[in-house]
Amino acid sequence: MNERGRALRQLSLRAAPWIGAIVLWYGVRASGLVSASLIPAPHQVAAKFIELLLHEGLLFDIYISTRRVFLGVALGILAAVPAGFLLGWYRPARTVANPMINFFRALPPIALIPLVIVYFGVDETAKLVILFYAAFFAGVIVMYEGVAQITPLYVRVAQTLGATEFEIFRKVIIPLTVPHILTALRVALGVAWATLVASELIAAQRGLGAMIQNASTYFLLDVIYVGIICIGCIALIMDLILRKISARLLVWQERAVG
């Protein structure tokens, strides 16, 4: 198979699930199992998307929500990486902190909204706190589980070769933790997008979550579908970008294995 044929095959395989989902969407709507008034057709949602994009400031809502998620995840990962490293590398710290980490990780962010409003008000800070909370606990779990699985053999080999503590940390420990940092970032990003609607319950005027909430008040199902699809698409694009970055940063792993 030539290069063009392989590219077409890859494109077909990637497009097949999306085409299948659209066909299923039309099928459920036409089947009569659910009232057609409760399921807007894909072409109706597409038309509403264009209308919102051109006349209702959808692009600004996308920007606002993306900025909130980006800031929340950035702050959450900045805190989660050193915390997860300490918990993963030092067993006593993990033994002490693990129950509390799991306790807070199990709490849904939406349950904290009343307290967040009391302590941080209803401004942008409150929304970032919710996203920070979600990103931090998702990231710290992935980080410390990954670091805990790093074998000490590499450190012992470096010590045998005469490496200093600083050299071991810079040339051995940091490269070994990079894959876990990137994985923690991807997981935190997904959790933050899933938490977006909850964060924008806090008196948000703009943003995709706020748009969905306002649309639900007036039973605007096509707008709700647009908001949901936008969130999923943006999260997918950001994840694909992270995967590309990870592939470039971790190319040394493939060489080492090869």
PDB file of C-alpha atoms in Angstrom:
ATOM      1  CA  MET A   1       0.000   0.000   0.000  1.00  0.00           C
ATOM      2  CA  ASN A   2       1.446   3.362  -1.019  1.00  0.00           C
ATOM      3  CA  GLU A   3       1.728   6.412   1.222  1.00  0.00           C
ATOM      4  CA  ARG A   4      -1.472   7.989  -0.084  1.00  0.00           C
ATOM      5  CA  GLY A   5      -3.423   4.778   0.455  1.00  0.00           C
ATOM      6  CA  ARG A   6      -2.197   4.486   4.031  1.00  0.00           C
ATOM      7  CA  ALA A   7      -3.135   8.112   4.724  1.00  0.00           C
ATOM      8  CA  LEU A   8      -6.636   7.582   3.341  1.00  0.00           C
ATOM      9  CA  ARG A   9      -7.030   4.424   5.400  1.00  0.00           C
ATOM     10  CA  GLN A  10      -5.973   6.235   8.583  1.00  0.00           C
ATOM     11  CA  LEU A  11      -8.354   9.089   7.806  1.00  0.00           C
ATOM     12  CA  SER A  12     -11.211   6.642   7.204  1.00  0.00           C
ATOM     13  CA  LEU A  13     -10.547   4.819  10.465  1.00  0.00           C
ATOM     14  CA  ARG A  14     -10.515   8.071  12.427  1.00  0.00           C
ATOM     15  CA  ALA A  15     -13.642   9.427  10.742  1.00  0.00           C
ATOM     16  CA  ALA A  16     -15.662   6.189  11.039  1.00  0.00           C
ATOM     17  CA  PRO A  17     -16.666   6.569  14.741  1.00  0.00           C
ATOM     18  CA  TRP A  18     -17.807  10.174  14.189  1.00  0.00           C
ATOM     19  CA  ILE A  19     -19.820   9.264  11.103  1.00  0.00           C
ATOM     20  CA  GLY A  20     -21.310   6.347  13.022  1.00  0.00           C
ATOM     21  CA  ALA A  21     -22.277   8.644  15.902  1.00  0.00           C
ATOM     22  CA  ILE A  22     -24.035  11.062  13.535  1.00  0.00           C
ATOM     23  CA  VAL A  23     -25.877   8.196  11.797  1.00  0.00           C
ATOM     24  CA  LEU A  24     -26.937   6.829  15.191  1.00  0.00           C
ATOM     25  CA  TRP A  25     -28.051  10.324  16.228  1.00  0.00           C
ATOM     26  CA  TYR A  26     -30.291  10.607  13.157  1.00  0.00           C
ATOM     27  CA  GLY A  27     -31.485   7.030  13.685  1.00  0.00           C
ATOM     28  CA  VAL A  28     -32.577   7.578  17.287  1.00  0.00           C
ATOM     29  CA  ARG A  29     -34.350  10.782  16.284  1.00  0.00           C
ATOM     30  CA  ALA A  30     -36.184   9.074  13.400  1.00  0.00           C
ATOM     31  CA  SER A  31     -37.043   5.931  15.364  1.00  0.00           C
ATOM     32  CA  GLY A  32     -39.730   7.611  17.465  1.00  0.00           C
ATOM     33  CA  LEU A  33     -38.336   6.106  20.671  1.00  0.00           C
ATOM     34  CA  VAL A  34     -37.704   9.652  21.855  1.00  0.00           C
ATOM     35  CA  SER A  35     -39.728  12.675  20.838  1.00  0.00           C
ATOM     36  CA  ALA A  36     -38.047  14.544  17.977  1.00  0.00           C
ATOM     37  CA  SER A  37     -38.615  17.789  19.896  1.00  0.00           C
ATOM     38  CA  LEU A  38     -36.212  16.513  22.565  1.00  0.00           C
ATOM     39  CA  ILE A  39     -33.402  15.648  20.143  1.00  0.00           C
ATOM     40  CA  PRO A  40     -32.410  18.385  17.697  1.00  0.00           C
ATOM     41  CA  ALA A  41     -31.015  16.982  14.457  1.00  0.00           C
ATOM     42  CA  PRO A  42     -27.274  17.286  13.770  1.00  0.00           C
ATOM     43  CA  HIS A  43     -27.863  19.770  10.962  1.00  0.00           C
ATOM     44  CA  GLN A  44     -29.996  21.905  13.306  1.00  0.00           C
ATOM     45  CA  VAL A  45     -27.199  21.907  15.895  1.00  0.00           C
ATOM     46  CA  ALA A  46     -24.697  22.833  13.176  1.00  0.00           C
ATOM     47  CA  ALA A  47     -26.921  25.730  12.073  1.00  0.00           C
ATOM     48  CA  LYS A  48     -27.236  26.920  15.675  1.00  0.00           C
ATOM     49  CA  PHE A  49     -23.463  26.698  16.080  1.00  0.00           C
ATOM     50  CA  ILE A  50     -22.952  28.998  13.083  1.00  0.00           C
ATOM     51  CA  GLU A  51     -25.613  31.387  14.376  1.00  0.00           C
ATOM     52  CA  LEU A  52     -24.034  31.566  17.836  1.00  0.00           C
ATOM     53  CA  LEU A  53     -20.583  31.957  16.318  1.00  0.00           C
ATOM     54  CA  LEU A  54     -21.590  34.827  14.072  1.00  0.00           C
ATOM     55  CA  HIS A  55     -24.116  36.705  16.193  1.00  0.00           C
ATOM     56  CA  GLU A  56     -24.042  35.581  19.839  1.00  0.00           C
ATOM     57  CA  GLY A  57     -20.361  35.721  20.784  1.00  0.00           C
ATOM     58  CA  LEU A  58     -19.715  31.973  20.939  1.00  0.00           C
ATOM     59  CA  LEU A  59     -16.050  32.524  20.140  1.00  0.00           C
ATOM     60  CA  PHE A  60     -15.735  34.762  23.207  1.00  0.00           C
ATOM     61  CA  ASP A  61     -17.420  32.110  25.376  1.00  0.00           C
ATOM     62  CA  ILE A  62     -14.929  29.543  24.068  1.00  0.00           C
ATOM     63  CA  TYR A  63     -12.058  31.891  24.881  1.00  0.00           C
ATOM     64  CA  ILE A  64     -13.326  32.589  28.409  1.00  0.00           C
ATOM     65  CA  SER A  65     -13.793  28.902  29.243  1.00  0.00           C
ATOM     66  CA  THR A  66     -10.479  27.871  27.677  1.00  0.00           C
ATOM     67  CA  ARG A  67      -8.663  30.578  29.646  1.00  0.00           C
ATOM     68  CA  ARG A  68     -10.268  29.439  32.896  1.00  0.00           C
ATOM     69  CA  VAL A  69      -9.362  25.808  32.269  1.00  0.00           C
ATOM     70  CA  PHE A  70      -5.821  26.700  31.206  1.00  0.00           C
ATOM     71  CA  LEU A  71      -5.178  28.799  34.312  1.00  0.00           C
ATOM     72  CA  GLY A  72      -6.801  26.286  36.655  1.00  0.00           C
ATOM     73  CA  VAL A  73      -4.812  23.384  35.224  1.00  0.00           C
ATOM     74  CA  ALA A  74      -1.548  25.350  35.107  1.00  0.00           C
ATOM     75  CA  LEU A  75      -1.839  26.336  38.773  1.00  0.00           C
ATOM     76  CA  GLY A  76      -3.041  22.875  39.784  1.00  0.00           C
ATOM     77  CA  ILE A  77      -0.176  21.074  38.033  1.00  0.00           C
ATOM     78  CA  LEU A  78       2.406  23.524  39.371  1.00  0.00           C
ATOM     79  CA  ALA A  79       1.297  22.487  42.851  1.00  0.00           C
ATOM     80  CA  ALA A  80       0.652  18.819  42.049  1.00  0.00           C
ATOM     81  CA  VAL A  81       4.069  18.032  40.523  1.00  0.00           C
ATOM     82  CA  PRO A  82       6.229  18.784  43.602  1.00  0.00           C
ATOM     83  CA  ALA A  83       3.589  17.391  45.953  1.00  0.00           C
ATOM     84  CA  GLY A  84       3.200  14.209  43.902  1.00  0.00           C
ATOM     85  CA  PHE A  85       6.969  13.828  43.609  1.00  0.00           C
ATOM     86  CA  LEU A  86       7.460  14.082  47.382  1.00  0.00           C
ATOM     87  CA  LEU A  87       4.648  11.620  48.054  1.00  0.00           C
ATOM     88  CA  GLY A  88       5.930   9.181  45.458  1.00  0.00           C
ATOM     89  CA  TRP A  89       9.617   9.372  46.286  1.00  0.00           C
ATOM     90  CA  TYR A  90       9.383   9.371  50.076  1.00  0.00           C
ATOM     91  CA  ARG A  91       7.360   6.455  51.419  1.00  0.00           C
ATOM     92  CA  PRO A  92       6.766   7.947  54.910  1.00  0.00           C
ATOM     93  CA  ALA A  93       5.228  11.072  53.334  1.00  0.00           C
ATOM     94  CA  ARG A  94       2.966   8.886  51.190  1.00  0.00           C
ATOM     95  CA  THR A  95       1.881   6.849  54.207  1.00  0.00           C
ATOM     96  CA  VAL A  96       0.909   9.988  56.116  1.00  0.00           C
ATOM     97  CA  ALA A  97      -0.742  11.956  53.312  1.00  0.00           C
ATOM     98  CA  ASN A  98      -2.354   9.229  51.189  1.00  0.00           C
ATOM     99  CA  PRO A  99      -5.630   8.940  53.185  1.00  0.00           C
ATOM    100  CA  MET A 100      -6.178  12.713  53.121  1.00  0.00           C
ATOM    101  CA  ILE A 101      -5.364  12.951  49.391  1.00  0.00           C
ATOM    102  CA  ASN A 102      -7.884  10.227  48.608  1.00  0.00           C
ATOM    103  CA  PHE A 103     -10.471  11.830  50.880  1.00  0.00           C
ATOM    104  CA  PHE A 104     -10.369  15.156  49.046  1.00  0.00           C
ATOM    105  CA  ARG A 105     -10.054  13.509  45.645  1.00  0.00           C
ATOM    106  CA  ALA A 106     -13.367  11.744  46.231  1.00  0.00           C
ATOM    107  CA  LEU A 107     -15.206  15.000  46.961  1.00  0.00           C
ATOM    108  CA  PRO A 108     -16.961  16.314  43.823  1.00  0.00           C
ATOM    109  CA  PRO A 109     -16.056  19.954  43.104  1.00  0.00           C
ATOM    110  CA  ILE A 110     -19.727  20.885  42.775  1.00  0.00           C
ATOM    111  CA  ALA A 111     -20.231  20.010  46.471  1.00  0.00           C
ATOM    112  CA  LEU A 112     -17.699  22.680  47.429  1.00  0.00           C
ATOM    113  CA  ILE A 113     -19.384  25.527  45.570  1.00  0.00           C
ATOM    114  CA  PRO A 114     -21.248  26.926  48.635  1.00  0.00           C
ATOM    115  CA  LEU A 115     -18.001  27.070  50.639  1.00  0.00           C
ATOM    116  CA  VAL A 116     -16.059  28.528  47.718  1.00  0.00           C
ATOM    117  CA  ILE A 117     -18.667  31.299  47.396  1.00  0.00           C
ATOM    118  CA  VAL A 118     -18.408  32.044  51.132  1.00  0.00           C
ATOM    119  CA  TYR A 119     -14.599  32.223  51.121  1.00  0.00           C
ATOM    120  CA  PHE A 120     -13.842  33.584  47.636  1.00  0.00           C
ATOM    121  CA  GLY A 121     -17.029  35.346  46.544  1.00  0.00           C
ATOM    122  CA  VAL A 122     -18.484  34.983  43.075  1.00  0.00           C
ATOM    123  CA  ASP A 123     -15.722  36.549  41.002  1.00  0.00           C
ATOM    124  CA  GLU A 124     -13.216  34.873  38.696  1.00  0.00           C
ATOM    125  CA  THR A 125     -11.115  33.684  41.643  1.00  0.00           C
ATOM    126  CA  ALA A 126     -13.888  31.374  42.822  1.00  0.00           C
ATOM    127  CA  LYS A 127     -14.116  29.672  39.414  1.00  0.00           C
ATOM    128  CA  LEU A 128     -10.347  29.200  39.298  1.00  0.00           C
ATOM    129  CA  VAL A 129     -10.376  27.696  42.789  1.00  0.00           C
ATOM    130  CA  ILE A 130     -12.832  25.010  41.665  1.00  0.00           C
ATOM    131  CA  LEU A 131     -10.746  24.198  38.583  1.00  0.00           C
ATOM    132  CA  PHE A 132      -7.525  24.275  40.613  1.00  0.00           C
ATOM    133  CA  TYR A 133      -9.039  21.844  43.102  1.00  0.00           C
ATOM    134  CA  ALA A 134     -10.067  19.414  40.372  1.00  0.00           C
ATOM    135  CA  ALA A 135      -6.744  19.630  38.511  1.00  0.00           C
ATOM    136  CA  PHE A 136      -4.562  19.385  41.614  1.00  0.00           C
ATOM    137  CA  PHE A 137      -6.044  16.213  43.072  1.00  0.00           C
ATOM    138  CA  ALA A 138      -6.274  14.513  39.680  1.00  0.00           C
ATOM    139  CA  GLY A 139      -2.661  15.424  38.920  1.00  0.00           C
ATOM    140  CA  VAL A 140      -1.153  14.604  42.291  1.00  0.00           C
ATOM    141  CA  ILE A 141      -2.584  11.066  42.280  1.00  0.00           C
ATOM    142  CA  VAL A 142      -1.171  10.301  38.823  1.00  0.00           C
ATOM    143  CA  MET A 143       2.138  11.920  39.714  1.00  0.00           C
ATOM    144  CA  TYR A 144       2.825  10.109  42.938  1.00  0.00           C
ATOM    145  CA  GLU A 145       1.632   6.738  41.636  1.00  0.00           C
ATOM    146  CA  GLY A 146       4.002   7.100  38.695  1.00  0.00           C
ATOM    147  CA  VAL A 147       6.981   8.278  40.745  1.00  0.00           C
ATOM    148  CA  ALA A 148       6.439   5.479  43.282  1.00  0.00           C
ATOM    149  CA  GLN A 149       6.909   2.944  40.485  1.00  0.00           C
ATOM    150  CA  ILE A 150      10.318   4.296  39.416  1.00  0.00           C
ATOM    151  CA  THR A 151      12.919   1.662  40.235  1.00  0.00           C
ATOM    152  CA  PRO A 152      15.812   2.838  42.449  1.00  0.00           C
ATOM    153  CA  LEU A 153      18.156   0.799  40.225  1.00  0.00           C
ATOM    154  CA  TYR A 154      18.857   3.818  38.025  1.00  0.00           C
ATOM    155  CA  VAL A 155      19.886   5.888  41.032  1.00  0.00           C
ATOM    156  CA  ARG A 156      22.180   3.113  42.314  1.00  0.00           C
ATOM    157  CA  VAL A 157      23.836   2.776  38.902  1.00  0.00           C
ATOM    158  CA  ALA A 158      24.431   6.538  38.756  1.00  0.00           C
ATOM    159  CA  GLN A 159      25.909   6.481  42.271  1.00  0.00           C
ATOM    160  CA  THR A 160      28.177   3.605  41.290  1.00  0.00           C
ATOM    161  CA  LEU A 161      29.429   5.651  38.327  1.00  0.00           C
ATOM    162  CA  GLY A 162      30.309   8.492  40.686  1.00  0.00           C
ATOM    163  CA  ALA A 163      27.479  10.924  39.953  1.00  0.00           C
ATOM    164  CA  THR A 164      26.800  13.619  42.524  1.00  0.00           C
ATOM    165  CA  GLU A 165      23.401  14.091  44.124  1.00  0.00           C
ATOM    166  CA  PHE A 166      22.683  17.068  41.883  1.00  0.00           C
ATOM    167  CA  GLU A 167      23.703  15.119  38.762  1.00  0.00           C
ATOM    168  CA  ILE A 168      21.496  12.208  39.786  1.00  0.00           C
ATOM    169  CA  PHE A 169      18.540  14.527  40.254  1.00  0.00           C
ATOM    170  CA  ARG A 170      19.126  16.415  36.980  1.00  0.00           C
ATOM    171  CA  LYS A 171      20.120  13.529  34.698  1.00  0.00           C
ATOM    172  CA  VAL A 172      18.237  10.573  36.187  1.00  0.00           C
ATOM    173  CA  ILE A 173      15.281  11.571  38.331  1.00  0.00           C
ATOM    174  CA  ILE A 174      13.973  14.479  36.242  1.00  0.00           C
ATOM    175  CA  PRO A 175      13.958  12.536  32.923  1.00  0.00           C
ATOM    176  CA  LEU A 176      12.231   9.610  34.635  1.00  0.00           C
ATOM    177  CA  THR A 177       9.518  11.862  36.054  1.00  0.00           C
ATOM    178  CA  VAL A 178       8.788  13.785  32.814  1.00  0.00           C
ATOM    179  CA  PRO A 179       6.432  11.052  31.459  1.00  0.00           C
ATOM    180  CA  HIS A 180       4.454  11.129  34.705  1.00  0.00           C
ATOM    181  CA  ILE A 181       4.255  14.938  34.646  1.00  0.00           C
ATOM    182  CA  LEU A 182       2.836  14.841  31.125  1.00  0.00           C
ATOM    183  CA  THR A 183       0.361  12.106  32.061  1.00  0.00           C
ATOM    184  CA  ALA A 184      -0.724  14.083  35.127  1.00  0.00           C
ATOM    185  CA  LEU A 185      -1.199  17.131  32.905  1.00  0.00           C
ATOM    186  CA  ARG A 186      -3.398  15.215  30.445  1.00  0.00           C
ATOM    187  CA  VAL A 187      -5.528  13.729  33.231  1.00  0.00           C
ATOM    188  CA  ALA A 188      -5.862  17.084  35.001  1.00  0.00           C
ATOM    189  CA  LEU A 189      -6.872  18.738  31.751  1.00  0.00           C
ATOM    190  CA  GLY A 190      -9.648  16.209  31.175  1.00  0.00           C
ATOM    191  CA  VAL A 191     -10.924  16.538  34.732  1.00  0.00           C
ATOM    192  CA  ALA A 192     -10.843  20.339  34.523  1.00  0.00           C
ATOM    193  CA  TRP A 193     -12.976  20.377  31.369  1.00  0.00           C
ATOM    194  CA  ALA A 194     -15.385  17.967  33.045  1.00  0.00           C
ATOM    195  CA  THR A 195     -15.553  20.379  36.003  1.00  0.00           C
ATOM    196  CA  LEU A 196     -15.984  23.492  33.867  1.00  0.00           C
ATOM    197  CA  VAL A 197     -19.785  23.599  34.020  1.00  0.00           C
ATOM    198  CA  ALA A 198     -19.679  23.249  37.806  1.00  0.00           C
ATOM    199  CA  SER A 199     -17.169  26.098  38.115  1.00  0.00           C
ATOM    200  CA  GLU A 200     -19.300  28.352  35.923  1.00  0.00           C
ATOM    201  CA  LEU A 201     -22.318  27.795  38.154  1.00  0.00           C
ATOM    202  CA  ILE A 202     -20.754  30.513  40.309  1.00  0.00           C
ATOM    203  CA  ALA A 203     -22.473  33.583  38.833  1.00  0.00           C
ATOM    204  CA  ALA A 204     -20.732  33.302  35.467  1.00  0.00           C
ATOM    205  CA  GLN A 205     -22.029  35.593  32.752  1.00  0.00           C
ATOM    206  CA  ARG A 206     -19.924  34.208  29.899  1.00  0.00           C
ATOM    207  CA  GLY A 207     -18.342  30.878  29.103  1.00  0.00           C
ATOM    208  CA  LEU A 208     -19.511  27.566  27.674  1.00  0.00           C
ATOM    209  CA  GLY A 209     -20.733  26.314  31.040  1.00  0.00           C
ATOM    210  CA  ALA A 210     -22.707  29.497  31.608  1.00  0.00           C
ATOM    211  CA  MET A 211     -24.152  29.202  28.107  1.00  0.00           C
ATOM    212  CA  ILE A 212     -25.306  25.650  28.842  1.00  0.00           C
ATOM    213  CA  GLN A 213     -26.820  26.704  32.162  1.00  0.00           C
ATOM    214  CA  ASN A 214     -28.699  29.625  30.608  1.00  0.00           C
ATOM    215  CA  ALA A 215     -29.915  27.464  27.728  1.00  0.00           C
ATOM    216  CA  SER A 216     -31.246  24.836  30.148  1.00  0.00           C
ATOM    217  CA  THR A 217     -33.341  27.526  31.855  1.00  0.00           C
ATOM    218  CA  TYR A 218     -35.145  28.269  28.591  1.00  0.00           C
ATOM    219  CA  PHE A 219     -35.101  24.674  27.303  1.00  0.00           C
ATOM    220  CA  LEU A 220     -32.893  25.578  24.323  1.00  0.00           C
ATOM    221  CA  LEU A 221     -31.706  22.063  23.553  1.00  0.00           C
ATOM    222  CA  ASP A 222     -29.815  22.954  20.394  1.00  0.00           C
ATOM    223  CA  VAL A 223     -27.735  25.502  22.339  1.00  0.00           C
ATOM    224  CA  ILE A 224     -27.031  22.900  25.025  1.00  0.00           C
ATOM    225  CA  TYR A 225     -25.831  20.470  22.356  1.00  0.00           C
ATOM    226  CA  VAL A 226     -23.585  23.169  20.870  1.00  0.00           C
ATOM    227  CA  GLY A 227     -22.040  23.868  24.278  1.00  0.00           C
ATOM    228  CA  ILE A 228     -21.445  20.199  25.034  1.00  0.00           C
ATOM    229  CA  ILE A 229     -19.908  19.516  21.626  1.00  0.00           C
ATOM    230  CA  CYS A 230     -17.677  22.600  21.906  1.00  0.00           C
ATOM    231  CA  ILE A 231     -16.364  21.465  25.290  1.00  0.00           C
ATOM    232  CA  GLY A 232     -15.652  17.974  23.970  1.00  0.00           C
ATOM    233  CA  CYS A 233     -13.956  19.244  20.799  1.00  0.00           C
ATOM    234  CA  ILE A 234     -11.723  21.747  22.597  1.00  0.00           C
ATOM    235  CA  ALA A 235     -10.733  19.143  25.192  1.00  0.00           C
ATOM    236  CA  LEU A 236      -9.928  16.700  22.380  1.00  0.00           C
ATOM    237  CA  ILE A 237      -7.803  19.249  20.514  1.00  0.00           C
ATOM    238  CA  MET A 238      -5.862  20.155  23.663  1.00  0.00           C
ATOM    239  CA  ASP A 239      -5.287  16.481  24.434  1.00  0.00           C
ATOM    240  CA  LEU A 240      -4.019  15.844  20.894  1.00  0.00           C
ATOM    241  CA  ILE A 241      -1.599  18.762  21.244  1.00  0.00           C
ATOM    242  CA  LEU A 242      -0.331  17.350  24.550  1.00  0.00           C
ATOM    243  CA  ARG A 243       0.121  13.928  22.977  1.00  0.00           C
ATOM    244  CA  LYS A 244       2.198  15.462  20.177  1.00  0.00           C
ATOM    245  CA  ILE A 245       4.317  17.333  22.722  1.00  0.00           C
ATOM    246  CA  SER A 246       4.723  14.156  24.775  1.00  0.00           C
ATOM    247  CA  ALA A 247       5.836  12.190  21.718  1.00  0.00           C
ATOM    248  CA  ARG A 248       8.542  14.777  20.997  1.00  0.00           C
ATOM    249  CA  LEU A 249       9.745  15.086  24.586  1.00  0.00           C
ATOM    250  CA  LEU A 250       9.792  11.330  25.190  1.00  0.00           C
ATOM    251  CA  VAL A 251      11.459  10.250  21.950  1.00  0.00           C
ATOM    252  CA  TRP A 252      14.475   9.201  24.028  1.00  0.00           C
ATOM    253  CA  GLN A 253      12.370   6.432  25.588  1.00  0.00           C
ATOM    254  CA  GLU A 254      11.807   4.812  22.196  1.00  0.00           C
ATOM    255  CA  ARG A 255      15.525   5.000  21.445  1.00  0.00           C
ATOM    256  CA  ALA A 256      16.351   3.495  24.816  1.00  0.00           C
ATOM    257  CA  VAL A 257      13.906   0.637  24.296  1.00  0.00           C
ATOM    258  CA  GLY A 258      15.040   0.122  20.703  1.00  0.00           C
TER     259      GLY A 258
END
